[in-house]
Short mmCIF file of C-alpha atoms in Angstrom, two decimals:
data_model
loop_
_atom_site.label_atom_id
_atom_site.label_comp_id
_atom_site.label_asym_id
_atom_site.label_seq_id
_atom_site.Cartn_x
_atom_site.Cartn_y
_atom_site.Cartn_z
CA MET A 1 16.68 28.19 1.76
CA THR A 2 14.12 25.71 0.44
CA ALA A 3 14.83 22.00 0.76
CA GLN A 4 14.66 20.17 -2.54
CA MET A 5 13.08 16.75 -2.84
CA SER A 6 15.27 13.97 -4.14
CA PRO A 7 14.06 11.77 -7.01
CA ILE A 8 13.53 8.95 -4.49
CA ASP A 9 11.23 11.15 -2.38
CA THR A 10 9.23 12.02 -5.47
CA MET A 11 8.99 8.35 -6.46
CA LEU A 12 7.83 7.31 -2.97
CA ASP A 13 5.20 10.04 -2.89
CA ALA A 14 3.87 8.92 -6.29
CA MET A 15 3.88 5.24 -5.27
CA TYR A 16 2.04 5.87 -1.98
CA GLU A 17 -0.47 8.15 -3.70
CA THR A 18 -1.20 5.54 -6.40
CA ASN A 19 -1.59 2.77 -3.83
CA ARG A 20 -3.81 4.98 -1.68
CA ARG A 21 -5.98 6.08 -4.57
CA PHE A 22 -6.63 2.56 -5.82
CA ARG A 23 -6.59 0.98 -2.31
CA HIS A 24 -3.78 -1.45 -3.10
CA GLY A 25 -1.73 -3.33 -0.55
CA ALA A 26 -1.75 -2.01 2.98
CA PHE A 27 -3.94 0.92 1.92
CA SER A 28 -6.86 -1.48 1.40
CA VAL A 29 -7.37 -1.78 5.18
CA PRO A 30 -7.82 0.88 7.90
CA CYS A 31 -4.80 1.68 10.07
CA PRO A 32 -5.13 0.41 13.66
CA ASP A 33 -2.36 2.80 14.84
CA CYS A 34 -3.49 6.20 13.56
CA HIS A 35 -7.13 5.17 12.89
CA VAL A 36 -7.36 6.48 9.32
CA PRO A 37 -9.85 4.65 7.09
CA ALA A 38 -8.89 2.41 4.17
CA GLY A 39 -7.72 4.41 1.19
CA GLU A 40 -6.07 7.13 3.30
CA LEU A 41 -2.40 7.74 4.01
CA CYS A 42 -1.10 7.06 7.51
CA LEU A 43 -0.44 10.16 9.58
CA ALA A 44 3.28 9.33 9.56
CA ARG A 45 4.51 10.93 6.33
CA ARG A 46 6.06 8.58 3.74
CA SER A 47 5.45 5.60 5.95
CA VAL A 48 2.91 2.86 6.51
CA HIS A 49 2.51 1.69 10.09
CA THR A 50 3.68 -1.85 10.82
CA GLU A 51 0.31 -2.85 12.32
CA ARG A 52 -1.42 -1.79 9.11
CA ARG A 53 0.89 -3.98 7.05
CA LYS A 54 0.31 -6.89 9.47
CA THR A 55 -3.48 -6.44 9.23
CA TYR A 56 -3.28 -6.47 5.43
CA ARG A 57 -1.04 -9.56 5.34
CA ALA A 58 -3.29 -11.42 7.79
CA GLY A 59 -6.19 -10.96 5.36
CA LEU A 60 -4.35 -12.47 2.41
CA LYS A 61 -5.53 -15.89 1.39
CA ASP A 62 -3.17 -18.71 0.56
CA THR A 63 -3.49 -18.85 -3.22
CA GLN A 64 -2.18 -21.42 -5.61
CA LEU A 65 -1.13 -20.52 -9.13
CA VAL A 66 -2.66 -22.55 -11.93
CA SER A 67 -0.36 -23.39 -14.80
CA LEU A 68 -1.53 -22.38 -18.25
CA LEU A 69 -1.58 -26.04 -19.35
CA ALA A 70 -4.02 -26.95 -16.56
CA ALA A 71 -6.32 -23.95 -17.03
CA PRO A 72 -9.65 -24.64 -18.76
CA VAL A 73 -9.97 -23.45 -22.34
CA PRO A 74 -12.96 -21.13 -22.90
#
C-alpha cells in the first residue's frame, strides 16, 4: 500500500523548494549542522535545522521602516 501525501505535506514541499531555489530565509546561509551549502535543503527532510535558522537570524540587520510621507519623491 502506498502512503499518500496530505495537502499540508505538498504545501511544505513546495514552500521549501521555492525558498531553496531563490535562497530565501534560512536557505540563504549554509547549514552548520549537516554542512550543506546555501541554497540546498537540509538533510533532515521537511525540516530546517535550528542552528541554520539561528545563523540566518544573526545576520539580519536591524532595519527601520520609512513612512511614505517621509520618503523622498523622485
